[in-house]
């Protein structure tokens, strides 16, 4: 066997081949196994089984051992046609359902034998022999329930997930990554740091605790200042609007199932707003507008509600109530290129503050359910493509059919410290809603024209963004963003008066500072502040009190003794004004 080209196609083929090995191993180890499907996925594969035995973690080692034995047997994957599939697959209801669909599509029913005594319905492709898999690293990750074909009307199957990589070293590296990601899980760190929590009475609707709400508002204040510097004006619209507003915008037709609606009687329906767009349209249309007012940039951070399936909720990353750094900019067609470039400049600045790198995706017209004419869509897509070509030199991807129902968009993804991709911002180019709301401005030639609207959110959902930041920083936020920036610990009660004076001076300067004058030991007080991942802890004893100084312990454990308070405040100011990510540890 020659050298194998480990490209993406081969890796997917090998993972799919290993899924057949898993299926054979499970069939050999347990009775009455009925097979469903086993596709390759990112970082491995899974297989769905229906069997009376509940596969538990204690079964993993035996399954992995049997898989290794099968691969060491150098078993061939042999393709064959199943002309009599219905006879051969008696007792395999899931395979028979697939066979029926294949027949109805007029396609050939095929399978692969794996050694002797086992075959699986499959179109392939596969590796030639299990010897190609012997050096792979694999490990069963978990078992989860999964409805057949994803429908709750069907049987619940057992889905076995497996990590699989071309080498054991790659597997080890992946498992280490998962362990690090687990430590950073915002669903654990959020409540642990007293930032937020969820309650079953409000699924997907976070409770923000004092520290979390301080972090939230610090982030909100930051983005408000940045936007105001760039000419954005903040507005706020109603939370509840009559259905006629949503019918005009098109949301009632295209987004109704994702909205929380209220029947107030007499066939009167209202909806909690899932987005701010219609409010911005109403605000623009309240008065006559001139081309001299454009671009007109409205920002809105009102609370939004979107109805999500319970199975899709995921901590702060997928919620049902949230705020966005949302904006709607009304422009002329001639201003499209410059305005989107300015938005991308702002994007680079905002993401750069947090050490996040941006990647762009162009999402084009959906196949169905879109508003407007195709020619208009083509024009809008060409405008966005021109900007992306200029800025990214063709280094962006296209998501066909993933645009909003009213216009194409640029989706913005970032990579965090673990190199994970996150969907954050979106920039949507809309030629539809202004016309639907009858909006216009008077152009330089005196004619009435409909404005083009750019819908954009850069952080996206602030809830989601905070969840990402918790994991990105592992709860160790930059000084300027930390809910509590400084903790003060007096060594003894005799030092409390001076400690309170220091605390008040820091608070007067605008720094979020807590003092611990409880009955606990100094060591326990320091430990408590460290548990909160506080950037700095000030320790005040006899020397500090006599010299009018402070001693510092940084979050990383660096000790800085007997320094003037004003020197410390100068570095605090630098980190605040420059939005530094790293703590300054030398004074």
Coordinates of C-alpha atoms in Angstrom, one line a residue:
X1 CA 0.0 0.0 0.0
X2 CA 1.5 3.4 -1.1
X3 CA 1.6 6.6 0.9
X4 CA -1.9 7.8 1.7
X5 CA -2.9 11.4 1.0
X6 CA -4.5 12.5 4.2
X7 CA -6.8 15.2 2.7
X8 CA -10.2 16.0 4.0
X9 CA -11.9 13.5 1.6
X10 CA -9.8 10.7 2.8
X11 CA -10.2 11.6 6.5
X12 CA -14.0 11.6 6.0
X13 CA -13.8 8.3 4.2
X14 CA -11.7 6.7 6.9
X15 CA -14.0 8.0 9.7
X16 CA -17.0 6.5 7.9
X17 CA -15.1 3.2 7.5
X18 CA -14.4 3.2 11.2
X19 CA -18.1 3.7 11.9
X20 CA -18.6 0.3 10.2
X21 CA -16.0 -1.1 12.5
X22 CA -17.9 0.3 15.5
X23 CA -21.2 -1.2 14.2
X24 CA -19.6 -4.6 13.8
X25 CA -18.0 -4.5 17.2
X26 CA -21.4 -3.6 18.8
X27 CA -23.1 -6.4 16.9
X28 CA -20.5 -8.9 18.2
X29 CA -20.7 -7.8 21.8
X30 CA -24.5 -7.4 22.3
X31 CA -27.6 -9.2 21.2
X32 CA -30.6 -8.0 19.2
X33 CA -28.8 -5.0 17.7
X34 CA -30.6 -3.1 15.0
X35 CA -28.5 -0.7 12.9
X36 CA -29.5 2.8 11.8
X37 CA -26.9 5.2 10.4
X38 CA -23.2 6.1 11.0
X39 CA -21.9 9.1 9.3
X40 CA -18.5 10.9 9.7
X41 CA -18.6 14.3 11.5
X42 CA -16.1 16.9 12.5
X43 CA -13.4 15.2 14.7
X44 CA -14.8 11.7 14.4
X45 CA -18.1 9.9 13.7
X46 CA -21.2 8.5 15.3
X47 CA -23.5 5.5 14.9
X48 CA -27.1 5.1 15.9
X49 CA -28.2 1.8 17.4
X50 CA -31.4 0.3 18.6
X51 CA -30.7 -2.5 21.1
X52 CA -32.1 -3.6 24.5
X53 CA -28.8 -3.2 26.3
X54 CA -28.2 0.4 27.4
X55 CA -24.6 1.3 26.4
X56 CA -22.8 2.9 29.4
X57 CA -19.4 4.3 30.0
X58 CA -18.3 1.0 31.5
X59 CA -18.9 -0.6 28.1
X60 CA -16.6 1.8 26.3
X61 CA -13.3 -0.1 26.9
X62 CA -14.8 -3.4 25.7
X63 CA -16.1 -1.8 22.5
X64 CA -12.8 -0.1 21.8
X65 CA -10.9 -3.3 22.4
X66 CA -13.1 -5.2 19.9
X67 CA -12.8 -2.4 17.4
X68 CA -9.0 -2.7 17.7
X69 CA -9.1 -6.4 17.2
X70 CA -11.3 -6.0 14.0
X71 CA -8.9 -3.4 12.6
X72 CA -5.9 -5.6 13.4
X73 CA -7.5 -8.5 11.4
X74 CA -6.8 -6.7 8.1
X75 CA -10.4 -7.1 7.0
X76 CA -11.4 -5.9 3.5
X77 CA -14.3 -3.5 2.7
X78 CA -16.0 -5.2 -0.2
X79 CA -18.6 -3.4 -2.3
X80 CA -21.7 -5.3 -3.5
X81 CA -25.1 -4.6 -4.9
X82 CA -28.2 -5.7 -2.9
X83 CA -30.8 -6.6 -5.5
X84 CA -32.6 -8.7 -2.8
X85 CA -32.1 -6.1 0.0
X86 CA -35.7 -6.6 1.3
X87 CA -35.0 -10.3 1.9
X88 CA -31.5 -9.9 3.4
X89 CA -32.5 -7.0 5.7
X90 CA -35.5 -8.6 7.4
X91 CA -35.5 -7.6 11.0
X92 CA -33.6 -4.3 10.3
X93 CA -36.5 -1.7 10.2
X94 CA -34.3 1.3 9.8
X95 CA -32.3 -0.1 6.9
X96 CA -35.5 -1.2 5.2
X97 CA -36.9 2.3 5.5
X98 CA -33.7 3.6 3.8
X99 CA -34.0 0.9 1.1
X100 CA -37.5 2.0 0.3
X101 CA -36.4 5.6 -0.2
X102 CA -33.5 4.5 -2.4
X103 CA -35.8 2.4 -4.5
X104 CA -38.3 5.3 -4.8
X105 CA -35.5 7.6 -6.0
X106 CA -34.7 5.0 -8.7
X107 CA -31.2 4.4 -7.3
X108 CA -29.2 1.2 -6.8
X109 CA -29.2 -0.4 -3.3
X110 CA -25.6 -1.2 -2.3
X111 CA -23.7 -2.4 0.7
X112 CA -20.2 -3.1 2.0
X113 CA -19.0 -6.3 3.6
X114 CA -16.5 -5.9 6.3
X115 CA -14.6 -9.2 6.7
X116 CA -16.8 -12.2 7.2
X117 CA -20.3 -12.2 8.7
X118 CA -20.9 -8.5 8.7
X119 CA -22.2 -6.0 6.1
X120 CA -23.9 -2.6 6.2
X121 CA -26.1 -0.8 3.8
X122 CA -23.9 1.9 2.3
X123 CA -23.1 3.8 -0.8
X124 CA -19.5 4.3 0.3
X125 CA -16.8 5.2 -0.3
X126 CA -14.6 3.3 2.2
X127 CA -10.9 2.5 2.7
X128 CA -9.8 -0.8 1.1
X129 CA -8.8 -2.6 4.2
X130 CA -8.9 -2.0 8.0
X131 CA -5.0 -2.0 8.1
X132 CA -5.3 1.6 6.9
X133 CA -7.0 2.4 10.2
X134 CA -4.6 0.6 12.6
X135 CA -2.5 3.7 13.4
X136 CA -5.5 6.0 13.9
X137 CA -6.2 7.3 17.3
X138 CA -9.8 6.8 18.4
X139 CA -11.8 7.0 21.6
X140 CA -15.5 6.7 22.4
X141 CA -16.6 10.2 23.5
X142 CA -20.2 9.7 24.8
X143 CA -23.6 8.1 24.3
X144 CA -26.7 10.2 23.8
X145 CA -30.3 9.6 22.9
X146 CA -31.3 10.5 19.3
X147 CA -34.6 10.1 17.6
X148 CA -34.6 8.2 14.3
X149 CA -34.5 10.8 11.5
X150 CA -34.5 13.5 14.1
X151 CA -38.3 13.3 14.7
X152 CA -39.8 12.9 18.2
X153 CA -42.5 10.8 16.5
X154 CA -39.9 8.1 15.9
X155 CA -38.1 5.6 18.1
X156 CA -35.3 6.8 20.4
X157 CA -32.0 5.3 19.5
X158 CA -28.6 5.2 21.2
X159 CA -26.0 7.4 19.4
X160 CA -22.4 6.5 20.1
X161 CA -20.0 9.3 19.4
X162 CA -16.4 8.6 18.7
X163 CA -13.3 10.8 18.4
X164 CA -11.1 9.7 15.5
X165 CA -7.9 11.1 14.1
X166 CA -5.2 9.9 11.7
X167 CA -2.6 9.6 14.5
X168 CA -2.7 9.0 18.3
X169 CA -0.9 12.2 18.8
X170 CA -3.7 14.2 17.1
X171 CA -6.2 12.4 19.2
X172 CA -4.2 13.2 22.4
X173 CA -4.1 16.9 21.3
X174 CA -7.8 16.9 20.7
X175 CA -8.6 15.4 24.1
X176 CA -6.4 18.0 25.7
X177 CA -8.3 20.7 23.8
X178 CA -11.6 19.3 25.1
X179 CA -10.3 19.2 28.7
X180 CA -9.2 22.9 28.4
X181 CA -12.6 23.8 26.8
X182 CA -14.4 22.0 29.7
X183 CA -12.5 24.1 32.2
X184 CA -13.6 27.3 30.4
X185 CA -17.3 26.3 30.0
X186 CA -19.3 29.5 30.7
X187 CA -22.2 27.4 32.0
X188 CA -19.8 26.4 34.9
X189 CA -17.7 29.6 35.3
X190 CA -20.7 31.9 35.0
X191 CA -22.5 30.7 38.1
X192 CA -19.2 29.9 39.8
X193 CA -18.1 33.6 39.5
X194 CA -21.6 34.8 40.5
X195 CA -22.2 36.3 37.1
X196 CA -25.4 34.7 36.0
X197 CA -27.6 31.6 36.3
X198 CA -30.7 30.1 34.7
X199 CA -33.9 28.9 36.3
X200 CA -36.4 26.4 35.0
X201 CA -39.2 29.0 35.2
X202 CA -37.6 31.0 32.4
X203 CA -35.8 28.6 30.0
X204 CA -33.1 30.4 27.9
X205 CA -33.6 33.6 29.9
X206 CA -30.6 34.4 32.1
X207 CA -30.7 35.9 35.6
X208 CA -27.9 38.4 35.8
X209 CA -26.3 38.7 39.3
X210 CA -24.7 42.0 40.4
X211 CA -21.2 41.1 39.2
X212 CA -22.6 39.8 35.9
X213 CA -24.8 42.8 35.4
X214 CA -21.8 45.1 36.1
X215 CA -19.8 43.2 33.4
X216 CA -22.8 43.5 31.0
X217 CA -23.2 47.2 31.5
X218 CA -19.4 47.8 31.2
X219 CA -19.6 46.1 27.8
X220 CA -22.7 48.1 26.9
X221 CA -21.1 51.4 28.0
X222 CA -18.0 50.6 25.9
X223 CA -19.9 49.8 22.7
X224 CA -22.2 52.9 23.2
X225 CA -19.2 55.2 23.5
X226 CA -17.5 53.7 20.5
X227 CA -20.7 54.0 18.4
X228 CA -21.4 57.5 19.5
X229 CA -17.9 58.5 18.4
X230 CA -18.7 57.2 14.9
X231 CA -22.0 59.1 14.5
X232 CA -24.5 56.6 15.7
X233 CA -27.6 57.8 17.6
X234 CA -29.3 55.5 20.1
X235 CA -33.1 55.1 20.1
X236 CA -35.4 52.7 22.0
X237 CA -38.7 51.2 20.7
X238 CA -41.6 49.3 22.2
X239 CA -41.2 45.8 23.4
X240 CA -44.7 44.8 22.2
X241 CA -46.1 45.7 18.8
X242 CA -49.4 44.9 17.0
X243 CA -49.2 42.2 14.4
X244 CA -49.8 44.8 11.6
X245 CA -46.2 46.1 12.2
X246 CA -44.8 42.6 11.7
X247 CA -47.1 42.0 8.7
X248 CA -45.7 45.2 7.1
X249 CA -42.1 44.1 7.8
X250 CA -42.7 40.5 6.5
X251 CA -41.8 38.9 9.9
X252 CA -45.3 37.7 10.5
X253 CA -45.1 35.6 7.3
X254 CA -41.5 34.6 7.4
X255 CA -40.6 34.6 11.1
X256 CA -43.9 33.9 12.9
X257 CA -43.0 30.5 14.4
X258 CA -40.0 32.1 16.1
X259 CA -41.9 34.9 17.8
X260 CA -43.7 35.1 21.2
X261 CA -47.2 36.2 20.3
X262 CA -50.0 37.3 22.5
X263 CA -53.8 37.1 21.8
X264 CA -55.4 40.0 23.7
X265 CA -58.9 39.0 22.5
X266 CA -61.2 40.2 19.7
X267 CA -58.7 38.8 17.2
X268 CA -56.1 41.3 18.3
X269 CA -52.6 39.9 18.2
X270 CA -49.4 41.4 19.5
X271 CA -45.8 40.1 19.5
X272 CA -42.7 40.6 21.6
X273 CA -40.2 41.9 19.2
X274 CA -37.5 39.5 18.0
X275 CA -35.6 42.2 16.3
X276 CA -35.4 46.0 16.2
X277 CA -35.7 46.6 12.4
X278 CA -39.4 47.7 12.2
X279 CA -38.9 50.1 15.1
X280 CA -36.0 51.8 13.2
X281 CA -38.3 52.1 10.1
X282 CA -41.0 53.8 12.2
X283 CA -38.4 56.2 13.7
X284 CA -37.0 57.1 10.3
X285 CA -40.5 57.6 8.7
X286 CA -41.8 60.0 11.4
X287 CA -40.6 63.1 9.5
X288 CA -39.5 64.2 6.0
X289 CA -35.9 63.4 5.3
X290 CA -33.3 64.9 3.0
X291 CA -30.3 63.3 1.4
X292 CA -28.2 65.6 3.5
X293 CA -29.2 63.6 6.6
X294 CA -27.8 60.4 5.2
X295 CA -26.1 58.2 6.4
X296 CA -28.5 58.2 9.3
X297 CA -27.3 55.7 11.9
X298 CA -29.8 54.5 14.5
X299 CA -28.5 52.2 17.3
X300 CA -30.9 50.2 19.5
X301 CA -30.1 47.9 22.4
X302 CA -33.7 47.0 23.5
X303 CA -34.5 43.6 24.9
X304 CA -35.4 41.0 22.2
X305 CA -37.3 37.7 22.5
X306 CA -37.1 34.8 20.1
X307 CA -38.8 31.5 20.6
X308 CA -36.3 28.6 20.4
X309 CA -36.9 24.8 20.6
X310 CA -35.9 23.6 24.1
X311 CA -33.3 21.2 22.8
X312 CA -31.4 24.1 21.1
X313 CA -30.9 26.2 24.2
X314 CA -27.3 26.3 25.3
X315 CA -26.3 28.5 28.2
X316 CA -25.7 32.1 27.1
X317 CA -24.8 30.9 23.6
X318 CA -28.4 30.2 22.6
X319 CA -31.0 32.1 24.6
X320 CA -34.6 33.3 24.2
X321 CA -34.1 36.8 25.5
X322 CA -31.2 39.1 24.7
X323 CA -29.9 42.4 23.6
X324 CA -27.8 43.3 20.6
X325 CA -25.5 46.2 19.7
X326 CA -28.0 46.6 16.9
X327 CA -27.9 49.4 14.3
X328 CA -29.9 50.4 11.2
X329 CA -28.2 52.8 8.8
X330 CA -30.3 54.6 6.2
X331 CA -28.2 55.5 3.1
X332 CA -28.2 56.3 -0.6
X333 CA -27.1 53.6 -3.1
X334 CA -23.9 55.6 -3.7
X335 CA -23.0 55.3 0.0
X336 CA -23.2 51.5 0.2
X337 CA -19.5 50.8 -0.4
X338 CA -18.1 53.5 2.0
X339 CA -20.6 52.7 4.8
X340 CA -20.0 48.9 4.8
X341 CA -16.2 49.6 4.8
X342 CA -16.7 51.9 7.8
X343 CA -18.6 49.1 9.5
X344 CA -15.9 46.7 8.8
X345 CA -13.3 49.1 10.2
X346 CA -15.4 49.3 13.4
X347 CA -15.6 45.5 13.4
X348 CA -11.8 45.1 13.3
X349 CA -11.4 47.6 16.2
X350 CA -14.1 46.0 18.4
X351 CA -12.9 42.4 17.9
X352 CA -9.3 43.5 18.2
X353 CA -9.9 44.9 21.7
X354 CA -10.7 41.4 22.8
X355 CA -7.9 39.6 20.9
X356 CA -10.4 38.1 18.4
X357 CA -9.6 37.7 14.7
X358 CA -12.3 38.1 12.1
X359 CA -13.3 36.0 9.2
X360 CA -16.0 37.0 6.6
X361 CA -18.7 34.9 4.9
X362 CA -21.1 36.1 2.1
X363 CA -24.6 34.8 2.6
X364 CA -26.7 34.9 -0.6
X365 CA -30.4 34.8 -1.6
X366 CA -32.5 32.0 -0.1
X367 CA -34.0 29.6 -2.7
X368 CA -37.5 30.5 -1.5
X369 CA -39.4 32.8 0.8
X370 CA -37.4 35.9 -0.1
X371 CA -38.8 39.4 -0.7
X372 CA -38.2 41.5 -3.8
X373 CA -37.0 40.8 -7.3
X374 CA -34.0 38.6 -8.3
X375 CA -32.3 41.5 -10.1
X376 CA -32.4 43.5 -7.0
X377 CA -30.8 40.7 -5.0
X378 CA -28.1 40.2 -7.6
X379 CA -27.3 43.9 -7.4
X380 CA -27.1 43.8 -3.6
X381 CA -25.0 40.6 -3.6
X382 CA -22.6 42.3 -6.1
X383 CA -22.3 45.3 -3.9
X384 CA -21.3 43.1 -0.9
X385 CA -19.0 41.0 -3.0
X386 CA -17.2 44.1 -4.2
X387 CA -16.5 45.2 -0.6
X388 CA -15.3 41.7 0.4
X389 CA -13.0 41.4 -2.7
X390 CA -11.4 44.7 -1.9
X391 CA -10.9 44.1 1.8
X392 CA -10.2 40.3 2.0
X393 CA -8.6 39.8 -1.5
X394 CA -11.0 36.9 -2.2
X395 CA -10.2 35.3 1.2
X396 CA -13.8 34.8 2.3
X397 CA -16.3 32.0 1.9
X398 CA -19.8 32.0 0.3
X399 CA -22.8 30.5 2.1
X400 CA -25.2 29.9 -0.7
X401 CA -28.9 30.6 0.2
X402 CA -28.2 31.7 3.8
X403 CA -29.2 35.3 3.4
X404 CA -32.0 37.0 5.4
X405 CA -35.4 37.0 3.7
X406 CA -35.0 40.7 2.9
X407 CA -31.4 40.8 1.7
X408 CA -27.9 39.2 1.4
X409 CA -25.5 39.7 4.3
X410 CA -21.9 39.5 5.4
X411 CA -21.6 37.1 8.4
X412 CA -18.6 37.7 10.7
X413 CA -17.0 34.9 12.6
X414 CA -14.1 35.0 15.0
X415 CA -11.5 32.6 16.4
X416 CA -10.9 32.5 20.2
X417 CA -7.8 31.6 22.2
X418 CA -8.6 27.9 21.6
X419 CA -8.9 28.5 17.9
X420 CA -12.6 27.8 18.0
X421 CA -14.9 29.6 15.5
X422 CA -17.8 31.6 16.7
X423 CA -20.5 33.3 14.7
X424 CA -20.8 36.9 15.9
X425 CA -21.7 39.8 13.7
X426 CA -23.8 40.3 10.6
X427 CA -24.1 43.1 8.1
X428 CA -27.2 42.9 6.0
X429 CA -27.9 44.9 2.9
X430 CA -31.6 45.6 2.5
X431 CA -33.5 47.1 -0.5
X432 CA -36.9 45.8 0.7
X433 CA -38.1 47.1 4.1
X434 CA -37.9 50.8 3.3
X435 CA -40.2 50.3 0.4
X436 CA -42.6 48.1 2.4
X437 CA -42.8 50.9 5.1
X438 CA -43.2 53.6 2.4
X439 CA -40.0 55.4 3.5
X440 CA -38.3 58.0 1.4
X441 CA -35.9 60.9 1.3
X442 CA -35.6 63.9 -1.0
X443 CA -32.5 63.6 -3.2
X444 CA -30.4 66.4 -4.5
X445 CA -32.5 66.5 -7.7
X446 CA -35.6 67.0 -5.7
X447 CA -37.0 63.5 -6.3
X448 CA -38.3 61.2 -3.7
X449 CA -36.2 58.0 -3.3
X450 CA -36.4 55.0 -1.0
X451 CA -33.3 54.7 1.2
X452 CA -31.2 51.6 1.3
X453 CA -31.0 50.1 4.8
X454 CA -28.0 48.4 6.4
X455 CA -28.9 46.1 9.3
X456 CA -25.9 45.2 11.4
X457 CA -24.9 43.9 14.8
X458 CA -21.2 43.4 15.6
X459 CA -21.1 41.7 19.0
X460 CA -24.4 40.2 18.0
X461 CA -26.3 39.0 21.1
X462 CA -24.5 40.5 24.1
X463 CA -25.5 37.4 26.0
X464 CA -23.8 35.2 23.5
X465 CA -20.8 37.5 23.3
X466 CA -20.3 37.4 27.1
X467 CA -20.6 33.6 27.0
X468 CA -17.8 33.6 24.4
X469 CA -15.7 36.1 26.4
X470 CA -16.0 34.0 29.6
X471 CA -14.6 31.0 27.7
X472 CA -12.1 33.1 25.7
X473 CA -10.6 34.6 28.9
X474 CA -11.4 31.5 31.1
X475 CA -13.1 34.0 33.5
X476 CA -9.9 36.1 33.8
X477 CA -11.3 39.3 32.2
X478 CA -9.1 42.3 31.2
X479 CA -8.9 44.9 34.0
X480 CA -11.3 47.3 32.3
X481 CA -14.0 44.7 31.9
X482 CA -13.7 42.8 35.2
X483 CA -16.8 43.1 37.4
X484 CA -14.7 43.8 40.4
X485 CA -11.2 45.1 39.5
X486 CA -9.5 45.4 42.9
X487 CA -9.9 43.7 46.3
X488 CA -8.6 45.2 49.5
X489 CA -7.4 43.1 52.4
X490 CA -6.4 44.7 55.7
X491 CA -4.0 42.4 57.6
X492 CA -5.5 43.3 61.0
X493 CA -8.3 45.4 62.3
X494 CA -5.8 48.1 63.2
X495 CA -5.3 48.6 59.4
X496 CA -9.0 48.8 58.5
X497 CA -9.3 52.6 58.7
X498 CA -6.4 53.2 56.2
X499 CA -7.8 50.3 54.1
X500 CA -11.2 52.0 53.9
X501 CA -9.5 55.3 52.9
X502 CA -7.6 53.5 50.1
X503 CA -10.8 51.8 49.0
X504 CA -12.7 55.0 48.8
X505 CA -10.0 56.8 46.8
X506 CA -10.1 54.0 44.3
X507 CA -13.9 54.1 44.1
X508 CA -13.8 57.9 43.7
X509 CA -11.4 57.4 40.8
X510 CA -14.0 55.0 39.2
X511 CA -12.4 51.7 39.9
X512 CA -14.7 48.8 41.0
X513 CA -13.2 47.9 44.4
X514 CA -14.3 45.7 47.3
X515 CA -12.9 45.5 50.8
X516 CA -13.0 42.5 53.0
X517 CA -13.2 43.4 56.7
X518 CA -14.8 40.1 57.8
X519 CA -13.6 38.0 60.7
X520 CA -11.7 35.6 58.4
X521 CA -7.9 35.2 58.2
X522 CA -5.9 37.3 55.8
X523 CA -5.1 34.1 53.9
X524 CA -8.7 33.1 53.4
X525 CA -9.6 36.7 52.3
X526 CA -6.9 36.6 49.7
X527 CA -8.0 33.1 48.6
X528 CA -11.6 34.3 48.3
X529 CA -10.6 37.2 46.0
X530 CA -8.4 35.0 44.0
X531 CA -11.3 32.6 43.5
X532 CA -13.2 35.5 42.0
X533 CA -10.3 35.9 39.5
X534 CA -9.9 39.5 40.6
X535 CA -7.1 41.3 38.7
X536 CA -5.4 42.9 41.7
X537 CA -5.5 42.4 45.5
X538 CA -4.2 45.2 47.7
X539 CA -2.8 44.0 51.0
X540 CA -2.4 46.6 53.7
X541 CA -0.4 46.0 56.9
X542 CA 1.7 48.1 59.3
X543 CA 4.4 49.0 56.8
X544 CA 1.9 50.1 54.2
X545 CA -0.1 52.2 56.7
X546 CA 3.0 53.9 58.1
X547 CA 4.4 54.6 54.7
X548 CA 1.1 55.6 53.1
X549 CA 1.6 52.9 50.5
X550 CA 0.0 49.7 49.3
X551 CA 1.2 46.2 48.5
X552 CA -0.2 44.3 45.5
X553 CA -0.7 40.7 44.5
X554 CA -1.7 40.3 40.8
X555 CA -4.0 37.6 39.5
X556 CA -1.0 35.6 38.3
X557 CA 0.6 35.7 41.7
X558 CA 3.2 38.4 41.2
X559 CA 3.8 40.3 44.5
X560 CA 4.6 44.0 44.4
X561 CA 5.5 45.5 47.8
X562 CA 5.0 49.0 49.2
X563 CA 4.2 51.2 46.2
X564 CA 2.5 54.6 46.2
X565 CA -1.2 54.4 45.6
X566 CA -1.0 57.1 42.8
X567 CA 1.5 54.9 40.9
X568 CA -1.0 52.0 41.0
X569 CA -3.8 54.3 39.9
X570 CA -1.8 55.5 36.9
X571 CA -1.5 51.9 35.5
X572 CA -5.2 51.4 36.2
X573 CA -6.0 54.4 34.1
X574 CA -3.7 53.2 31.3
X575 CA -5.5 49.8 31.2
X576 CA -8.9 51.5 31.3
X577 CA -8.3 54.1 28.6
X578 CA -6.4 51.8 26.3
X579 CA -8.6 48.7 26.9
X580 CA -5.5 46.5 27.4
X581 CA -6.0 42.7 27.5
X582 CA -3.0 41.9 29.7
X583 CA -2.6 43.0 33.2
X584 CA 0.4 45.3 33.9
X585 CA 2.5 43.5 36.5
X586 CA 5.5 45.9 36.7
X587 CA 5.2 49.2 38.5

